[in-house]
Coordinates of C-alpha atoms and ligand atoms in Angstrom, one line a residue:
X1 CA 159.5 52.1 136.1
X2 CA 156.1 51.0 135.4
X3 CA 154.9 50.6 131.6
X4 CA 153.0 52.8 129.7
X5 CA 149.8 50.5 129.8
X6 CA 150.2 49.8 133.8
X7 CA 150.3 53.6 133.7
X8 CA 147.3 54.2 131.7
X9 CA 145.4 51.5 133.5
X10 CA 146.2 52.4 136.9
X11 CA 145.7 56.1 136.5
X12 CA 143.7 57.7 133.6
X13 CA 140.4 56.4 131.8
X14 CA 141.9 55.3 128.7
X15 CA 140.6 52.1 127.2
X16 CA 142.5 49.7 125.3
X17 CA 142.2 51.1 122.2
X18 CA 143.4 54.2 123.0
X19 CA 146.6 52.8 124.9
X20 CA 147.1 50.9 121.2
X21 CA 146.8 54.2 119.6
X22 CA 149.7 55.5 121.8
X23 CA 152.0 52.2 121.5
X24 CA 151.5 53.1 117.6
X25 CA 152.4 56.6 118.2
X26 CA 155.6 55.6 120.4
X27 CA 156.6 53.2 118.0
X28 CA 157.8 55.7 115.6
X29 CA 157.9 58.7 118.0
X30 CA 162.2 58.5 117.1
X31 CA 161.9 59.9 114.0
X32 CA 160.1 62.8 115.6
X33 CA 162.2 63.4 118.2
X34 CA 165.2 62.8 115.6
X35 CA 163.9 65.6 113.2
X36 CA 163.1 68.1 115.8
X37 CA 166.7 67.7 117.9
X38 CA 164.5 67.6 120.4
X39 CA 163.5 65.5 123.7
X40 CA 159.8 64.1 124.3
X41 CA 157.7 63.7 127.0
X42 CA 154.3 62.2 126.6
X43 CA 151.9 63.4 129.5
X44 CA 149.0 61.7 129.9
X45 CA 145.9 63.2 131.7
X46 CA 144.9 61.9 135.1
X47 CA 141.7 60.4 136.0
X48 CA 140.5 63.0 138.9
X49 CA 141.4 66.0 136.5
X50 CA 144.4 67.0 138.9
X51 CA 147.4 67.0 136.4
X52 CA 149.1 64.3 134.2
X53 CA 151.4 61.3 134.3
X54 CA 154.1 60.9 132.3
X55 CA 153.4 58.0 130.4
X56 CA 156.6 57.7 128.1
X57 CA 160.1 59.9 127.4
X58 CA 162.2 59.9 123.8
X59 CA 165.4 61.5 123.4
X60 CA 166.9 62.0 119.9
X61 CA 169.8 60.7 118.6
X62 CA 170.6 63.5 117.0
X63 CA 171.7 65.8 118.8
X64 CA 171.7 66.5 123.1
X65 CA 169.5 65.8 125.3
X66 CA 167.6 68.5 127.7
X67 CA 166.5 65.9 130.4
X68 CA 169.4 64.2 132.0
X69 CA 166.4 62.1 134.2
X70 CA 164.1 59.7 133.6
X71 CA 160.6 61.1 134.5
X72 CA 158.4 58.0 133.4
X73 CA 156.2 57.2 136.2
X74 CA 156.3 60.9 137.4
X75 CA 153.2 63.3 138.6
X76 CA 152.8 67.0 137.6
X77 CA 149.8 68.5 138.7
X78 CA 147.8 71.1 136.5
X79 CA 149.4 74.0 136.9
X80 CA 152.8 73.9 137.0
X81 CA 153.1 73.6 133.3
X82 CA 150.2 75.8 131.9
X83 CA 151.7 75.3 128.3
X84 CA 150.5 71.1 128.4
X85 CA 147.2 72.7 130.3
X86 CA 146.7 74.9 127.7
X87 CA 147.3 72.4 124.7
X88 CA 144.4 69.8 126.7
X89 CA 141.5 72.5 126.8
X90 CA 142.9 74.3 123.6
X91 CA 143.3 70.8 121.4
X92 CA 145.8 72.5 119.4
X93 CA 149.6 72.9 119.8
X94 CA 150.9 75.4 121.9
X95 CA 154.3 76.8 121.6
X96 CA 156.1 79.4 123.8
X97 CA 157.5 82.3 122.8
X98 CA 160.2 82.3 124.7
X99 CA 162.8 79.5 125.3
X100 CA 162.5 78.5 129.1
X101 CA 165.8 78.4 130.8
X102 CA 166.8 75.3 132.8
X103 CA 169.8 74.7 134.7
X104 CA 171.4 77.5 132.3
X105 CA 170.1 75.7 129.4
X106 CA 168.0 77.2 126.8
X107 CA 165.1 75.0 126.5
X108 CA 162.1 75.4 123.9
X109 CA 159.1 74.2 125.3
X110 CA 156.5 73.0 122.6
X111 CA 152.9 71.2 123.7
X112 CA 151.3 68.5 121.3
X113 CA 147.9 66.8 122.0
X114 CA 147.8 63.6 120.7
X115 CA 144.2 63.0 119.0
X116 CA 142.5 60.2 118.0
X117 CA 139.1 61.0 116.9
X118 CA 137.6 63.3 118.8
X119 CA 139.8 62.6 122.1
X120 CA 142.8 64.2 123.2
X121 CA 144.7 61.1 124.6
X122 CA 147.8 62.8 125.9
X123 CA 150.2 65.7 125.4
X124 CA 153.7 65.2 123.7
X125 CA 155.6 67.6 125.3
X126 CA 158.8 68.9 122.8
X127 CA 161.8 70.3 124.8
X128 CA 164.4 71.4 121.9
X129 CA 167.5 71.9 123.8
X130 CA 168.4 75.4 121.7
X131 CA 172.4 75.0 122.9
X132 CA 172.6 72.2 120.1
X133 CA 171.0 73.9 117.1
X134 CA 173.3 76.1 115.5
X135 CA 172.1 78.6 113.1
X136 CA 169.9 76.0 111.3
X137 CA 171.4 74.4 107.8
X138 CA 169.4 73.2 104.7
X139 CA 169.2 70.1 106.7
X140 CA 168.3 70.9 110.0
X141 CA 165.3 73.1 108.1
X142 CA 164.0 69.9 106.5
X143 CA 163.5 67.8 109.4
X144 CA 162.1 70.9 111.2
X145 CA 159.9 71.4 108.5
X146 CA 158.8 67.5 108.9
X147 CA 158.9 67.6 112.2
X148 CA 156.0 70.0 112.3
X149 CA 154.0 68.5 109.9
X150 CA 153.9 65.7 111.9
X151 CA 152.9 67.3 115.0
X152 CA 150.5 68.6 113.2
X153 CA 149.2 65.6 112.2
X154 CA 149.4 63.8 115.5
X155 CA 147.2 66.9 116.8
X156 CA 144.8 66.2 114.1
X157 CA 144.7 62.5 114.8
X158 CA 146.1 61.7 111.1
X159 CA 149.3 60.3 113.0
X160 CA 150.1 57.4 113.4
X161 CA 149.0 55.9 110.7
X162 CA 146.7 52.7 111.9
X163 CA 148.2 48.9 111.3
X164 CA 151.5 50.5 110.6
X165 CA 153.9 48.5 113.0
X166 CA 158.0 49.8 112.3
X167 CA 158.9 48.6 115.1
X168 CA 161.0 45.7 113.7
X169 CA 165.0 46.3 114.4
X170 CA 166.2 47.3 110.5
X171 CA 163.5 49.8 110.2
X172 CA 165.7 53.0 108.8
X173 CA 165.7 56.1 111.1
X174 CA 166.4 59.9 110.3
X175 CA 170.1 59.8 110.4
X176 CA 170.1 56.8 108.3
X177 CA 168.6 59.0 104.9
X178 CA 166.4 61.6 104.8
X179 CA 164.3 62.9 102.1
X180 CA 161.8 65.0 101.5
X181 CA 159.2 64.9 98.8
X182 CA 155.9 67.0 97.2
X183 CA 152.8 65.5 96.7
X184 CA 153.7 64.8 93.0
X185 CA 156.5 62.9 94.1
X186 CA 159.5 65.1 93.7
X187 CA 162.2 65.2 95.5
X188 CA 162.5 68.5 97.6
X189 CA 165.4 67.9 99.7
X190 CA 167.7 64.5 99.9
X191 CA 170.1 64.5 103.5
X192 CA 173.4 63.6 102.6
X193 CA 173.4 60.4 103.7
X194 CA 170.3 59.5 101.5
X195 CA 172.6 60.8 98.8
X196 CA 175.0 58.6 99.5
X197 CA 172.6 55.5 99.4
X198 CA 171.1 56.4 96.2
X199 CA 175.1 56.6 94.9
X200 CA 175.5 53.2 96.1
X201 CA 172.0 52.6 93.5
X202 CA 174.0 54.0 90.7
X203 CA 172.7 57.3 91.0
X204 CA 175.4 59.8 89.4
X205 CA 173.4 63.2 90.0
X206 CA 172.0 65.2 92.8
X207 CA 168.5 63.7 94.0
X208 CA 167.0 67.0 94.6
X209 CA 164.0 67.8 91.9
X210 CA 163.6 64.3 90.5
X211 CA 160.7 61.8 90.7
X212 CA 161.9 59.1 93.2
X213 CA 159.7 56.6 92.3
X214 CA 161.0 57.1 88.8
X215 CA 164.2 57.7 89.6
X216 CA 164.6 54.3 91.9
X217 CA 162.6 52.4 88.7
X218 CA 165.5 53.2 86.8
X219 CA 168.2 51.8 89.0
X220 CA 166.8 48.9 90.3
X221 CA 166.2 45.9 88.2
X222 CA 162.1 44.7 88.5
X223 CA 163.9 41.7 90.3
X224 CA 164.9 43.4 92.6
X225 CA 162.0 45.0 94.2
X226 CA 158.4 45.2 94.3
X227 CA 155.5 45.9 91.5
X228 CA 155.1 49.0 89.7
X229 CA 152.6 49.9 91.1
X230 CA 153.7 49.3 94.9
X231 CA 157.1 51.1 94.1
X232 CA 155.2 53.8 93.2
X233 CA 152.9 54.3 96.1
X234 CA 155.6 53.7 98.2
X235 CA 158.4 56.3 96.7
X236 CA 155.5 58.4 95.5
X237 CA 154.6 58.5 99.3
X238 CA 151.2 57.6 98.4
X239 CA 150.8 55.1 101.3
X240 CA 152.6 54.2 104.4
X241 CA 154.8 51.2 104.6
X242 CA 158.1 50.2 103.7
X243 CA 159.8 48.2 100.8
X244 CA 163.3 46.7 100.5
X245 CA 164.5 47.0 96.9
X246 CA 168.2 47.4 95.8
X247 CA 170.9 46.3 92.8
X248 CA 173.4 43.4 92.5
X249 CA 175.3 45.1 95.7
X250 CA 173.2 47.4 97.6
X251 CA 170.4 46.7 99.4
X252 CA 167.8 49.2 100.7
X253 CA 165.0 49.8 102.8
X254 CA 162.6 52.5 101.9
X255 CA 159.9 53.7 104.3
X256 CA 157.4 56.2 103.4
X257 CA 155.7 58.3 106.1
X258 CA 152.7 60.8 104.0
X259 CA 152.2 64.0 104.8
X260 CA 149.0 65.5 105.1
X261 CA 147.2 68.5 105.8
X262 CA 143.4 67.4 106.7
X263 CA 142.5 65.6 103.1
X264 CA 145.3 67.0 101.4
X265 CA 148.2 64.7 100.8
X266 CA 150.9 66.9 101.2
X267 CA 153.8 65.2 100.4
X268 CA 155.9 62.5 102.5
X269 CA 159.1 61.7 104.1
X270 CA 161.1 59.1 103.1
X271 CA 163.2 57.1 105.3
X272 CA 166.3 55.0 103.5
X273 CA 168.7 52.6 104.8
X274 CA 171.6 50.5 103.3
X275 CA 171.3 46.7 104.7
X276 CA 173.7 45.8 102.6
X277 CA 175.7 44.7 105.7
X278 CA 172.8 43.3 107.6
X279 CA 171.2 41.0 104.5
X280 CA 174.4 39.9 104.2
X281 CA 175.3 38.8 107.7
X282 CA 171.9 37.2 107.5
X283 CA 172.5 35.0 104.4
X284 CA 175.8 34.0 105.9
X285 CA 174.1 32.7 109.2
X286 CA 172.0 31.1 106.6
X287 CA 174.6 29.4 104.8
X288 CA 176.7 28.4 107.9
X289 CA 173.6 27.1 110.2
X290 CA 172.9 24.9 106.9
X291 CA 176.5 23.4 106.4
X292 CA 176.7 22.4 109.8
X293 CA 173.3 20.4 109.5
X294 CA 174.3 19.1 105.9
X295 CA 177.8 17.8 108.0
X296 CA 176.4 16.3 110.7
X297 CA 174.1 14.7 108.1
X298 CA 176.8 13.3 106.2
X299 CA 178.8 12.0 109.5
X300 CA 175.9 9.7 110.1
X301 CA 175.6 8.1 106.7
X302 CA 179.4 7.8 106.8
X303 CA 179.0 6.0 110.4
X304 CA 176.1 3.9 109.3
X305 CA 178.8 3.0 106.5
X306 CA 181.7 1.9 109.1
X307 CA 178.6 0.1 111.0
X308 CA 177.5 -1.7 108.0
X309 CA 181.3 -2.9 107.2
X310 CA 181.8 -3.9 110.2
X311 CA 178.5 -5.9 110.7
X312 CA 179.7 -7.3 107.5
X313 CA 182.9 -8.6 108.8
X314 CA 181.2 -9.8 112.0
X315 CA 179.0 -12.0 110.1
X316 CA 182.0 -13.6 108.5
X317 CA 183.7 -14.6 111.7
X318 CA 183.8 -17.9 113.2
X319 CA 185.5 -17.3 116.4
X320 CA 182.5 -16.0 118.4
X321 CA 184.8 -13.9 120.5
X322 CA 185.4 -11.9 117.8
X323 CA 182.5 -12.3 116.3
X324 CA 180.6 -10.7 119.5
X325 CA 184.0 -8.1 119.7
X326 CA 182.9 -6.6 116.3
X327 CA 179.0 -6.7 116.8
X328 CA 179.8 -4.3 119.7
X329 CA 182.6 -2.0 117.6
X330 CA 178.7 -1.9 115.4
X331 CA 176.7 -0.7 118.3
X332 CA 179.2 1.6 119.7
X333 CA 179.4 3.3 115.9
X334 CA 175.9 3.5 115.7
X335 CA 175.4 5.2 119.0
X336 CA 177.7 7.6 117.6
X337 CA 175.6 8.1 114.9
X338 CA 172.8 8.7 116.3
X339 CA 173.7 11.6 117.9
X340 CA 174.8 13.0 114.5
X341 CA 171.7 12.2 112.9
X342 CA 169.6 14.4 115.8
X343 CA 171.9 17.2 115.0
X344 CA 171.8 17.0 111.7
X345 CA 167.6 17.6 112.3
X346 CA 168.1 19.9 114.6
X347 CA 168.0 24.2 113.9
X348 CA 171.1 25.1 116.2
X349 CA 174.2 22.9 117.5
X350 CA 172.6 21.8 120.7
X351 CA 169.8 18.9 121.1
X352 CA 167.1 17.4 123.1
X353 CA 169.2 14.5 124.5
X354 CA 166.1 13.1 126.6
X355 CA 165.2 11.5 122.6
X356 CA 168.6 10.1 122.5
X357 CA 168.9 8.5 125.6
X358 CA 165.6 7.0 125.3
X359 CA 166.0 5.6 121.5
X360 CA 169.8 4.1 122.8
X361 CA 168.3 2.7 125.8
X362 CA 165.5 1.2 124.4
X363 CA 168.0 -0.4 121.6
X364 CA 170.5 -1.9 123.8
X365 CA 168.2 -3.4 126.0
X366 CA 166.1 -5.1 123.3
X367 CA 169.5 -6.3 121.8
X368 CA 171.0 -7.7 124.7
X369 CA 167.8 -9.0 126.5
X370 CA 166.4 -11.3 123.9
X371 CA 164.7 -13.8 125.8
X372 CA 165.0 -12.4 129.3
X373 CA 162.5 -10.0 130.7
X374 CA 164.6 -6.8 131.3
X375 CA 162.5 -3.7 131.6
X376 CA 163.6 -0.1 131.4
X377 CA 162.8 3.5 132.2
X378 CA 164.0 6.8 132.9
X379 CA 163.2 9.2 135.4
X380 CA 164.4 13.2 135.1
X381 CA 165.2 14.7 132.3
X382 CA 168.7 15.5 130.4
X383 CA 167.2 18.7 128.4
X384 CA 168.5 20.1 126.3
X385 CA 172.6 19.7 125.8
X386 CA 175.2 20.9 122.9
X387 CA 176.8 18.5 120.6
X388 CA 180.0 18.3 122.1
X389 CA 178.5 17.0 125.5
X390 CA 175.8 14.8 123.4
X391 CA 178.7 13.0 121.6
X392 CA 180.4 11.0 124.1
X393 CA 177.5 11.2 126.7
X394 CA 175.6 9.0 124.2
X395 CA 179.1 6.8 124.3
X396 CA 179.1 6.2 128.0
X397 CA 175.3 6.0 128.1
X398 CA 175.5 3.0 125.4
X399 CA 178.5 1.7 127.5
X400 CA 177.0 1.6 131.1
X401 CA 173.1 0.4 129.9
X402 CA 175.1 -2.7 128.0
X403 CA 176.9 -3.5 131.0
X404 CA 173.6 -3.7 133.1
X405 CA 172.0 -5.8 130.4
X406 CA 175.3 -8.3 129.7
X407 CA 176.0 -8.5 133.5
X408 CA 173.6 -7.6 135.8
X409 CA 170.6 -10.0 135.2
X410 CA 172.6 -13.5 133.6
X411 CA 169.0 -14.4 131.9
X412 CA 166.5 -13.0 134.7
X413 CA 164.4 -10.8 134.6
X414 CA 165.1 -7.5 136.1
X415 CA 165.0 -3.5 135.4
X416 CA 166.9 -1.2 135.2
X417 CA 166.6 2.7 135.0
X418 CA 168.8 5.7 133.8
X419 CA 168.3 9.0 136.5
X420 CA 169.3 11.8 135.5
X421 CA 169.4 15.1 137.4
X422 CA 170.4 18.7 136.3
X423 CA 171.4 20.9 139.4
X424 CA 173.1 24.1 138.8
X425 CA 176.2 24.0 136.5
X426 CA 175.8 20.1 136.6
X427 CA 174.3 16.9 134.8
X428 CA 174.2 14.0 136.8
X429 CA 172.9 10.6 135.8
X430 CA 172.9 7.5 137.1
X431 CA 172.3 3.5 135.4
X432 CA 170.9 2.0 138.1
X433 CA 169.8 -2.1 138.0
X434 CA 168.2 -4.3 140.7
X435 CA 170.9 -7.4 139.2
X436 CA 173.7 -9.4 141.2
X437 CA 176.1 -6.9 141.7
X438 CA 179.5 -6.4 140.8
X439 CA 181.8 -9.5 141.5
X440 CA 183.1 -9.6 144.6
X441 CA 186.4 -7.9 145.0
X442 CA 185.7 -5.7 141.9
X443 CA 187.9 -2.7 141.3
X444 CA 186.7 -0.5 138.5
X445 CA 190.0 1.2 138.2
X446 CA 191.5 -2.0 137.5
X447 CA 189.5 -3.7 135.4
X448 CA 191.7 -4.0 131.7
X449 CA 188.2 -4.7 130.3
X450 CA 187.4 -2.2 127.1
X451 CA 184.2 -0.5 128.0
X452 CA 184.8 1.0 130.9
X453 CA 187.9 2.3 130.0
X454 CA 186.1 4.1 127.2
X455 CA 183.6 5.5 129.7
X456 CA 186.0 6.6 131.9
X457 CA 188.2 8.1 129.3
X458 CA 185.0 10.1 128.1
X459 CA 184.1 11.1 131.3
X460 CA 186.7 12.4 132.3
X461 CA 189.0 13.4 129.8
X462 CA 186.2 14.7 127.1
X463 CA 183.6 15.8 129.6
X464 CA 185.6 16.9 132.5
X465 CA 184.0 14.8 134.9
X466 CA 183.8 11.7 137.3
X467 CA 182.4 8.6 137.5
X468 CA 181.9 5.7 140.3
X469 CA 180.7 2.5 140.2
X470 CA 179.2 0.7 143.2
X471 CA 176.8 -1.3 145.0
X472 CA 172.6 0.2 144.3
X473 CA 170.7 1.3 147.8
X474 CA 168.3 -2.1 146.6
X475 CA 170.8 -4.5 145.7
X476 CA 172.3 -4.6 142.1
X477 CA 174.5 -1.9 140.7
X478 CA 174.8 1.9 140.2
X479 CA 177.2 3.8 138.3
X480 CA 176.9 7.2 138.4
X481 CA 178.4 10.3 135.8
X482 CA 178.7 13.7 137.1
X483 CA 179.9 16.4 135.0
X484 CA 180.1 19.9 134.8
X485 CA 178.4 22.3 132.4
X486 CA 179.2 25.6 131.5
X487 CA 175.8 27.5 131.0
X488 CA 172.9 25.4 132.3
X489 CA 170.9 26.8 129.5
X490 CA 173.4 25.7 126.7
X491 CA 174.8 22.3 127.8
X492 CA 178.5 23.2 127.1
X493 CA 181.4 21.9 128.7
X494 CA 182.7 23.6 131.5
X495 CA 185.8 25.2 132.2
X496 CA 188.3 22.1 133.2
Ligands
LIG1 N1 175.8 -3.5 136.0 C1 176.7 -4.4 136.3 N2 176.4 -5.5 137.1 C2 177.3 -6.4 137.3 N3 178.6 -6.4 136.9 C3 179.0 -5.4 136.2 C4 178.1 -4.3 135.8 N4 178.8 -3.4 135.1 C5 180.0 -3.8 135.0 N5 180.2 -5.0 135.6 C6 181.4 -5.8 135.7 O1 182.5 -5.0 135.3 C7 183.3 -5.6 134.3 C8 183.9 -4.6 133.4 O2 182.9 -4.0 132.6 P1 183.4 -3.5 131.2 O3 182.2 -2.8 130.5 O4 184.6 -2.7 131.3 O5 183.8 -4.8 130.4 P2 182.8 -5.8 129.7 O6 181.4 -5.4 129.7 O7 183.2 -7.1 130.3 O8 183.4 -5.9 128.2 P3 183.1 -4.8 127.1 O9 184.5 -4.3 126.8 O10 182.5 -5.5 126.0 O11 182.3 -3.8 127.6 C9 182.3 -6.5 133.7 O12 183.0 -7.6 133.1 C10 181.4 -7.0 134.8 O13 182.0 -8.0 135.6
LIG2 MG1 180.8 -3.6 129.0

């Protein structure tokens, strides 16, 4: 289905601004088709003058639909519908007398032009499907009432109103509360549901016949919404925008949509939703996404703690067995807790781990290569992975540069280089050096040595994966991680 601007660009001579203008219109074209029960089509003129294009469709939400189909992107030459032929050349809307019937439905056929300044951009065709409104209620009068004012409006040009975006997701629509008010700001009609949220405000009478602005002063603490004088233009339906205001429990956004009739401010609708819910929620994910950060924040200090201990007790030692055993337990800690400290910094529970790798590398190599020449680097990248990867990854990563360091170069100089690669529902890396090797007869699986039994226990009980160890293409040694993840986009574990 192509877009409304490919549309317009492809087939008719409206410029940009224009096309705005009608993303402006569509934007709050719901609450129109909402109030009048009925379905829109907007048609938009063709360049050669042959018929029109229809551009975009709304059905409303409240109540059926008259156009099971999807005609967006569909051509109807002039014509066949003399009603939208007679709105163009007329620049006026055009209703039918009669309902038209379609597939045994009972369809009322309404044009709209859509003006802004002197051009007619487009029609709005308005198909009320008559089956769904019953003799009409106090109710359904109101939003037809609105509903024309509005279509008048948008055949005057007055609507919509410019700079007016609502197309943000909690922006309150016509089932949510409806009311109706005069140009002095009294309420003419409230729809039950708008009663209900101004209950939740305190409100203990009907809202019908008071001043809203007023009325809304005196419920909700100055706290708890905006100036005077912005409450007022917005409740009074002076100007069009919204404003979230509420009480200690109830929270509520208020849009205000003016009426007019040419210069004359006629009165307004105003649109009212409890967020309540929503606000909440939000402060929640607030609250939680904090904690998390303030945890991982305090899991690193209490590492660097355990680190500083036992670099403590390290220094004490005179056997240098276990003097070098400790300064490893320290290293091994503080690997730990630098992954903590990234997530602790970072907005959701995953992190860039291509930082990590890099600052651990870097470390271990200047540690352990003091006065030999060892050189390092890294080629691919890990992205972005969640914390329960990051965690022991960092582990074996530590684990497997040390190793290279401490056995592959015996006081030569040498490099060595971490690849990592991210195919499909994998991370692969490799710790490659161009060193002696292993020792002849080596068997990995049977070495009682610590660290890489704690790589192998990470890899594969924690991560789920494998790892080898063997001979490099160049001489020296490779080991190689592979392990599975979930959702290449999130970096978590895989099923097992
Ligand atoms: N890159 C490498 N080059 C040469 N030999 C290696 C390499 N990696 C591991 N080895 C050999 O494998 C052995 C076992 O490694 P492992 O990490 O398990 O223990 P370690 O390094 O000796 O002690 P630690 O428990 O302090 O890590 C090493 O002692 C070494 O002989
Ligand atoms: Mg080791």
């Amino acid at each position: 289905m192509p877009t409304l601007t490919e549309l317009a660009r492809a087939q008719t001579d409206l410029s940009d601004e224009d096309v705005a203008w009608l993303h402006l219109l569509l934007a709050d074209w719901q609450i129109i088709a909402d109030l009048s029960f009925a379905d829109l089509v907007l048609w938009l003129p063709d360049r050669d003058g042959t018929g029109f294009w229809a551009g975009a469709q709304m059905r409303p939400t409240t109540g059926p639909t008259s156009y099971v189909d999807d005609l967006v992107g569909t051509f109807l030459p002039h014509g066949r519908r003399p009603l939208l032929d007679a709105a163009l050349t007329q620049r006026r809307v055009v209703r039918e007398g009669d309902p038209e019937w379609r597939d045994s439905v009972p369809v009322r056929v309404e044009a709209i032009p859509v003006r802004r300044g002197d051009a007619v951009l487009g029609i709005i065709a308005r198909n009320t499907n008559l089956l769904g409104v019953r003799t009409p209620s106090r109710l359904e009068l109101a939003y037809l009432q609105t509903a024309t004012d509005l279509t008048q409006m948008i055949s005057r040009g007055q609507f919509p109103y410019a700079g007016q975006r609502s197309d943000h997701t909690d922006s309150p629509r016509v089932g949510d509360g409806f009311v109706r008010i005069d140009a002095a700001g009294t309420v003419t009609y409230a729809s039950p549901n708008a009663l209900s949220v101004y209950r939740r405000l305190g409100l203990a009478t009907d809202l019908a016949g008071l001043d809203l602005a007023a009325t809304t002063r005196s419920l909700v603490p100055s706290s708890r919404r905006e100036d005077e004088e912005t409450l007022s233009a917005v409740l009074g339906g002076q100007v069009p925008r919204d404003t979230e205001l509420g009480n200690g429990e109830t929270v509520v956004i208020a849009r205000s949509v003016p009426l007019r009739d040419g210069d004359e401010l006629t009165g307004a609708l105003v649109l009212l939703r409890d967020v309540t819910d929503l606000r909440n929620r939000d402060r929640e994910l607030v609250t939680k996404d904090a904690t998390i950060r303030e945890i991982h924040h305090r899991v690193k200090n209490n590492l660097q703690t355990v680190a500083a201990l036992l670099r403590l007790q390290a220094r004490r030692m005179t056997v240098p067995e276990a003097r070098s055993a400790l300064e490893e337990a320290v290293r091994r800690v503080g690997s730990i807790a630098l992954v903590h400290e990234t997530l602790s910094q970072s907005i959701d529970e995953s992190v860039d781990f291509d930082e990590i790798a890099d600052r651990l590398r870097l470390v271990v190599v200047d540690m352990a290569s003091g006065e030999t020449h060892v050189t390092s680097s890294r080629t691919g990248t890990f992205g972005t992975l969640s914390g329960e990867v990051a965690t022991p990854l960092a582990m074996v990563l530590t684990e497997l540069v040390q190793n290279a360091t401490e056995h592959a170069f015996r006081g030569r100089p040498g490099h060595l280089e971490v690849c990592v690669e991210r195919p499909r529902g994998q991370l692969r890396v490799r710790v490659r050096d161009d060193g002696r090797g292993l020792p002849a007869g080596f068997d990995a699986g049977a070495s009682p040595s610590l660290g890489l039994s704690i790589v192998r226990t990470l890899v594969e009980s924690e991560l789920g994966g494998s790892l080898s160890l063997g001979p490099a293409s160049g001489g020296g040694t490779e080991a190689e991680v592979v392990i599975p993840l979930y959702d290449a986009d999130s970096g978590a574990i895989g099923p097992a």
